[in-house]
CSV table of C-alpha atoms and ligand atoms in Angstrom, one decimal:
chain,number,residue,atom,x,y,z
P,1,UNK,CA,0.0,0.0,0.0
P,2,UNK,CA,2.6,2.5,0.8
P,3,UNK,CA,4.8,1.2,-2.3
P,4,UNK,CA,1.4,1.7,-4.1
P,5,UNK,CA,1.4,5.7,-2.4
P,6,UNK,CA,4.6,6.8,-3.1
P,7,UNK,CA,4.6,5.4,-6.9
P,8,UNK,CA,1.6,8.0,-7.5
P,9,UNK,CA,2.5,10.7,-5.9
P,10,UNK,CA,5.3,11.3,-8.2
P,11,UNK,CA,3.4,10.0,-11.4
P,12,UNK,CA,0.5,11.7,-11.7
P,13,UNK,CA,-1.7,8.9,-11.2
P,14,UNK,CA,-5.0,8.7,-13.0
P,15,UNK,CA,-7.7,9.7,-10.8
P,16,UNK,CA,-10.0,7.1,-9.9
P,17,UNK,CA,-12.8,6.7,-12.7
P,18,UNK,CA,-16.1,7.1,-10.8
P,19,UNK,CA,-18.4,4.4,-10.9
P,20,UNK,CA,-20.5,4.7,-14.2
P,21,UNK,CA,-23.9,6.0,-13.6
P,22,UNK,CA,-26.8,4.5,-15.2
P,23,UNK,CA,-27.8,6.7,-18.1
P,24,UNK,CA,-31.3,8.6,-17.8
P,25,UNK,CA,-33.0,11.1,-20.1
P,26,UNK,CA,-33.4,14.7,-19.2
P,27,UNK,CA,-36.8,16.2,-19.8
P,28,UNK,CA,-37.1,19.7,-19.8
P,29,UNK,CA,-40.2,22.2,-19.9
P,30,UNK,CA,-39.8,26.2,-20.8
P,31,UNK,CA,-39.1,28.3,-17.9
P,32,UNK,CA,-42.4,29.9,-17.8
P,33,UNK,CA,-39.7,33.3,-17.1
P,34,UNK,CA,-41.9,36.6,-17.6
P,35,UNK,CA,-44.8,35.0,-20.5
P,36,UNK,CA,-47.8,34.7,-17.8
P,37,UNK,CA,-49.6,33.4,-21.0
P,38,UNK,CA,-48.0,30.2,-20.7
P,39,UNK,CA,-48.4,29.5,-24.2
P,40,UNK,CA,-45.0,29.0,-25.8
P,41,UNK,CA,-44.0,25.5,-27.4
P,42,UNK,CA,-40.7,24.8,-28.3
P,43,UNK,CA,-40.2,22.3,-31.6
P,44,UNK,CA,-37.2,20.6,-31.6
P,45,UNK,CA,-36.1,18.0,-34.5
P,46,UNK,CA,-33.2,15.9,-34.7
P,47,UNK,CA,-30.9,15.2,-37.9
P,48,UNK,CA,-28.9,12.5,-36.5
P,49,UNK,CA,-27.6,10.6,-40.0
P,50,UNK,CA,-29.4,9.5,-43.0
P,51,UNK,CA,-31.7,11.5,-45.3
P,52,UNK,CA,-33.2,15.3,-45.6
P,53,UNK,CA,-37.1,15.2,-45.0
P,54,UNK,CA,-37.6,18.0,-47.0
P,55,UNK,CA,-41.1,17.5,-46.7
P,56,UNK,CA,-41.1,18.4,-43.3
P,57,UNK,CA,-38.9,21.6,-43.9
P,58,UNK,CA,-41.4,23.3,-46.7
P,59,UNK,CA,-44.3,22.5,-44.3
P,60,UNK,CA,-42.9,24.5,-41.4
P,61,UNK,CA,-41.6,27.3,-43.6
P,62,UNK,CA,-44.6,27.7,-45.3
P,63,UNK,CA,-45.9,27.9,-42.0
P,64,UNK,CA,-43.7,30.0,-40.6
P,65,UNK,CA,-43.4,27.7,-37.9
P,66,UNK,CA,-40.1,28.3,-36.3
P,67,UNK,CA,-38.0,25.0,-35.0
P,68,UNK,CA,-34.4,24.1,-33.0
P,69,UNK,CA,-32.2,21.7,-35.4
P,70,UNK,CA,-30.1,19.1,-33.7
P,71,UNK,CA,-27.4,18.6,-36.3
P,72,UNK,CA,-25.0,16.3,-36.3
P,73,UNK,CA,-21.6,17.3,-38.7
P,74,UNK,CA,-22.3,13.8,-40.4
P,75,UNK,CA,-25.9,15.2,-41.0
P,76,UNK,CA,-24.7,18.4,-42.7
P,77,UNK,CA,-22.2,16.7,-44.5
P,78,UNK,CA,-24.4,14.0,-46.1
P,79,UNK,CA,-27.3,16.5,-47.1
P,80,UNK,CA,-25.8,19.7,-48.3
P,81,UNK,CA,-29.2,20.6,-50.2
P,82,UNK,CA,-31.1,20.0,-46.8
P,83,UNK,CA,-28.8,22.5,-45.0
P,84,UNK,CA,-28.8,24.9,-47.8
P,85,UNK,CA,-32.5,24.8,-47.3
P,86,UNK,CA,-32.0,25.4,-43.6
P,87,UNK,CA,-29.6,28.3,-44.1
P,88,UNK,CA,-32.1,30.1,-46.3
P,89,UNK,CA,-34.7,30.4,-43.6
P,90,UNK,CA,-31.9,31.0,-40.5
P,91,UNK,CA,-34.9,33.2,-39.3
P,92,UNK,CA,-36.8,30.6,-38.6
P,93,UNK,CA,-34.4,27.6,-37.9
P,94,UNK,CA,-31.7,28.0,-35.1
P,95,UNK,CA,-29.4,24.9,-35.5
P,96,UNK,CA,-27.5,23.5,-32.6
P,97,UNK,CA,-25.2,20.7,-32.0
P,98,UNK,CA,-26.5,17.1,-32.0
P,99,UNK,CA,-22.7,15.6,-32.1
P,100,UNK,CA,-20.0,14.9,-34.7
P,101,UNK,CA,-20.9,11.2,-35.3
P,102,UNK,CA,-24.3,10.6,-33.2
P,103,UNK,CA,-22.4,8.8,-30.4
P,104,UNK,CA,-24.3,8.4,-27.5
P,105,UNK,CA,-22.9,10.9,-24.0
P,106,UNK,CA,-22.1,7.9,-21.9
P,107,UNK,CA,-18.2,7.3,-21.2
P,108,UNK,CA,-17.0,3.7,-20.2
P,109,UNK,CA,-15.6,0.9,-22.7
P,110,UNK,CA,-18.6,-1.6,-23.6
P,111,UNK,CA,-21.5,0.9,-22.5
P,112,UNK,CA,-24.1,1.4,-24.9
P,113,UNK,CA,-27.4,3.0,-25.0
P,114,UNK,CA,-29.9,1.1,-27.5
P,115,UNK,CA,-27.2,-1.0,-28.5
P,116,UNK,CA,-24.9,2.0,-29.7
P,117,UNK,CA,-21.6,2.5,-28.6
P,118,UNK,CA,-21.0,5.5,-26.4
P,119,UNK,CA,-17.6,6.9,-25.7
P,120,UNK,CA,-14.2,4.8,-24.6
P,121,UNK,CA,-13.5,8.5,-22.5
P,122,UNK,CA,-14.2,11.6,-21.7
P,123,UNK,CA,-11.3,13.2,-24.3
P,124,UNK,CA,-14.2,11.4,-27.2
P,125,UNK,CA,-16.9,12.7,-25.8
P,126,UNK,CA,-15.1,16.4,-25.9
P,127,UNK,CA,-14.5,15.6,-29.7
P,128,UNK,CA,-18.1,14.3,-30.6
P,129,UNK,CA,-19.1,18.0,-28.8
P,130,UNK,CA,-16.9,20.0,-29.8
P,131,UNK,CA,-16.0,18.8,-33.5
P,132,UNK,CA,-20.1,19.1,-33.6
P,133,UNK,CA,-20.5,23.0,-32.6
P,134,UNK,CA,-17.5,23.6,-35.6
P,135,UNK,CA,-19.2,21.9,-38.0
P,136,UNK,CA,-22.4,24.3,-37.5
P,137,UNK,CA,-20.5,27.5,-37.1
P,138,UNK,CA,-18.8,26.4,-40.3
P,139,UNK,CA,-21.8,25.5,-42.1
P,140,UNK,CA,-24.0,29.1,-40.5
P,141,UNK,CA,-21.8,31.2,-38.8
P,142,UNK,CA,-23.8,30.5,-35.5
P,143,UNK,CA,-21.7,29.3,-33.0
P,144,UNK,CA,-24.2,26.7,-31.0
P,145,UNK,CA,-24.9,27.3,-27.2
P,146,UNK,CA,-27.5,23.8,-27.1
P,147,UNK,CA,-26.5,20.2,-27.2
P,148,UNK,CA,-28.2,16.8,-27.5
P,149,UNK,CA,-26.5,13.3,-27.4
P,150,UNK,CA,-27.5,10.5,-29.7
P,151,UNK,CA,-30.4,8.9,-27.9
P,152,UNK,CA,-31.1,11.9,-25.5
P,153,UNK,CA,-29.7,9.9,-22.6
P,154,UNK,CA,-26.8,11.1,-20.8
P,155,UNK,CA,-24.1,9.4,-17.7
P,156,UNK,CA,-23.5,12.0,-15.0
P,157,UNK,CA,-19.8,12.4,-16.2
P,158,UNK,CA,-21.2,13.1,-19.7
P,159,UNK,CA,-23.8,15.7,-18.5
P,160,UNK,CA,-21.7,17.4,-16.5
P,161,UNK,CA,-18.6,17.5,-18.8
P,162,UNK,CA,-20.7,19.0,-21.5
P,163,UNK,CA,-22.1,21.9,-19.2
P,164,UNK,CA,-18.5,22.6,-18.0
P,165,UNK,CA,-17.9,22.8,-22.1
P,166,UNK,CA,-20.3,25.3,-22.0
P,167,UNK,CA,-23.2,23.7,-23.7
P,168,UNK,CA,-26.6,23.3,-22.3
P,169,UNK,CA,-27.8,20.2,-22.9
P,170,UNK,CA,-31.3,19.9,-24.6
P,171,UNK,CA,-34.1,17.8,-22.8
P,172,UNK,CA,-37.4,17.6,-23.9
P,173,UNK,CA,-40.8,16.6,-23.0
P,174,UNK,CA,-43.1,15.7,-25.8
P,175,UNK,CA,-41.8,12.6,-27.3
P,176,UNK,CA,-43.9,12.8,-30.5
P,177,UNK,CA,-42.4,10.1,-33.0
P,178,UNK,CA,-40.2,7.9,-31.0
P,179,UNK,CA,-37.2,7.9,-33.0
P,180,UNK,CA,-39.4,8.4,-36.4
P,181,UNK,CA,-41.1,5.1,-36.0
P,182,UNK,CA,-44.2,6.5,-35.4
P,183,UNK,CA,-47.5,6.6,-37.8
P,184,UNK,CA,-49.4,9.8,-38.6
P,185,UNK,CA,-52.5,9.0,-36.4
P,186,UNK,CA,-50.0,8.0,-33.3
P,187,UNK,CA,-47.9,11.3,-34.1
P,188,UNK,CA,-50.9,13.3,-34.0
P,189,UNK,CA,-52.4,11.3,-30.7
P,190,UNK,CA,-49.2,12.8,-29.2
P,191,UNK,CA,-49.5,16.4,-30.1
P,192,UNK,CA,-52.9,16.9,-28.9
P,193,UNK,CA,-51.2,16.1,-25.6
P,194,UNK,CA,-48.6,19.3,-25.9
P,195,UNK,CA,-49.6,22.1,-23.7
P,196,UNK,CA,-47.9,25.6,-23.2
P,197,UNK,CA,-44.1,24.9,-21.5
P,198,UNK,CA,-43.5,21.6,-23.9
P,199,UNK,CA,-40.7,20.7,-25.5
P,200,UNK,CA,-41.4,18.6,-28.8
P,201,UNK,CA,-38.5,16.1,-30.3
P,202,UNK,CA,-39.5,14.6,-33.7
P,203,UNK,CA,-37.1,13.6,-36.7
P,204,UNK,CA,-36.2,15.4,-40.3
P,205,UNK,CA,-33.8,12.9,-41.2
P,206,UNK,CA,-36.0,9.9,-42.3
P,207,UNK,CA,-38.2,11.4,-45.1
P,208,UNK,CA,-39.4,7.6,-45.7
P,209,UNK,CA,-41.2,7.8,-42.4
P,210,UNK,CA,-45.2,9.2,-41.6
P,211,UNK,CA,-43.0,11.8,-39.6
P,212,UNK,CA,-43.9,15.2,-41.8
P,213,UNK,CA,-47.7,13.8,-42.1
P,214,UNK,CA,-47.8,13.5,-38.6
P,215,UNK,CA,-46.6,16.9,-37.8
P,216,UNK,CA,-48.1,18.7,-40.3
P,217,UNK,CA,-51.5,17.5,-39.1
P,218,UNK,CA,-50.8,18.2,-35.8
P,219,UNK,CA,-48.9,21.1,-35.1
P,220,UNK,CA,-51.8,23.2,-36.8
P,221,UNK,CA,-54.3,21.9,-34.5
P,222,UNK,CA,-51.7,23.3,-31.9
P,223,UNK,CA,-51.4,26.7,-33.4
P,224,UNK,CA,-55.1,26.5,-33.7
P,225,UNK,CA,-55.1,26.2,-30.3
P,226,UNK,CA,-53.3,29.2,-29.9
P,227,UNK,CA,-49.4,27.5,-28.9
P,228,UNK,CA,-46.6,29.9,-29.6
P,229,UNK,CA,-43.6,28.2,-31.2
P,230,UNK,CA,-40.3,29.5,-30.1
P,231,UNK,CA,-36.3,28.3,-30.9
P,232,UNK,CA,-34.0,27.0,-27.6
P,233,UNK,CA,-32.1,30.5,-28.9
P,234,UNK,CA,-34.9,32.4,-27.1
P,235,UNK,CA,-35.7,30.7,-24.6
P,236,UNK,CA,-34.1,28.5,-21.7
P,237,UNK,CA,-35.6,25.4,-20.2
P,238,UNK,CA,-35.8,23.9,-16.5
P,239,UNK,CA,-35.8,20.6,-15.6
P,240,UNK,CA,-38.5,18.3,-15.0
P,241,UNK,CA,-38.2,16.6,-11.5
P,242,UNK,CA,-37.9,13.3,-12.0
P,243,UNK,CA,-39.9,11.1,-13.6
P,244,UNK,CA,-39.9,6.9,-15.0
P,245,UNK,CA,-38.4,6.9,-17.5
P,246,UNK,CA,-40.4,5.1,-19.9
P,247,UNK,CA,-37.7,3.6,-22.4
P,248,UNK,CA,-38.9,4.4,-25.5
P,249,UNK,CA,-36.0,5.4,-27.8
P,250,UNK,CA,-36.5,9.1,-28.7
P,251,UNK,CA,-34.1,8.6,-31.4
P,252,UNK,CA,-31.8,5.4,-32.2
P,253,UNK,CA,-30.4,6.0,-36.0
K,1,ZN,ZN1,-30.1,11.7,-33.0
């Protein structure tokens, strides 16, 4: 033991790894802040790989429905016609960073949320974020302040690594297409649920999907209802206390 002691002290040794924490998701609400109203939605949509659902896009600018992009740099790299769409409408779409290669925010060898791989270490997990927020400035010239991890489920030593990065990390509360395997009648089923303070995640990277249908049809009911739809740029969010977590993938491509 004291061999062990005095090898350390002059080497630096690694600190102890704490013990991995299970992962959880973070579900967030709009801080209700000075809008007594309470009316204010907040649509968020992930492109984690694949395709463009341009679909989706034309529906929500011909709408003028504003939204927060989760981009991933593979994302923007794959679909330079979707992000040039994106970039044409920068007053309604505020992207932010959803990783550089959709990697899940746990740290540990052999974890995995969903069956993905998350990060060997915490110098990864600073890459996936940070190579992420580069690839956005570079593509907009908006620096992102949000982030969201592959899967939306985060370790503690993830969460808190990202914050110190500087990022807020995007929850949400309205899980309205489960990873874009969702019909149109379930997708719509959801958003009559959404009330003022939600945070919506959906999908616009899997065209092939009832996705666009399902929001189309639905978040016009909502701004028939009279729901406000602002970008993570203008607001911030709280946390929800806890809750079960009902493991149902919010995104797994
Ligand atoms: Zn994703």
């Amino acid at each position: 033991m004291i061999a062990l002691l005095i090898t350390c002290a002059g080497l630096a040794c690694p600190a102890q790894s704490p013990a991995p924490s299970r992962p959880t998701e973070i579900h967030d609400r709009i801080s209700p802040g000075s809008n007594i109203h309470n009316n204010r939605v907040a649509l968020t949509l992930d492109a984690c790989s694949g395709q463009f659902d341009e679909d989706l896009i034309v529906f929500l600018v011909r709408n003028r429905i504003p939204a927060t992009i989760f981009a991933t740099k593979k994302w923007l790299l794959k679909n330079p016609p979707g992000l040039a769409m994106l970039k044409a409408h920068l007053d309604l779409f505020d992207i932010e960073d959803h990783g550089e290669n959709h990697i899940p925010a746990v740290i540990g060898a052999g974890r995995k949320v969903y069956g993905i791989p998350g990060e060997p270490d915490i110098l990864h997990l600073r890459q996936e974020v940070l190579e992420g927020a580069r690839a956005i400035e570079r593509a907009t010239g908006v620096p992102p302040h949000w982030y969201r991890g592959a899967t939306a489920e985060y370790d503690q030593q993830a969460s808190d690594e990202i914050r110190r990065m500087g990022y807020k990390i995007a929850g949400f509360s309205v899980n309205a297409d489960a990873g874009a395997t969702l019909n149109q009648g379930q997708i719509e089923e959801r958003l009559r649920h959404v009330r003022g303070g939600d945070v919506i995640i959906a999908h616009m990277n899997k065209p092939q999907s009832q996705t666009a249908e399902g929001l189309s049809a639905g978040l016009i009911e909502l701004l028939r209802r009279g729901l406000v739809f602002v970008r993570l740029d203008q607001v911030d969010l709280e946390d929800i206390p806890k809750q079960p977590t009902h493991h149902e993938p919010p995104h797994v491509e």
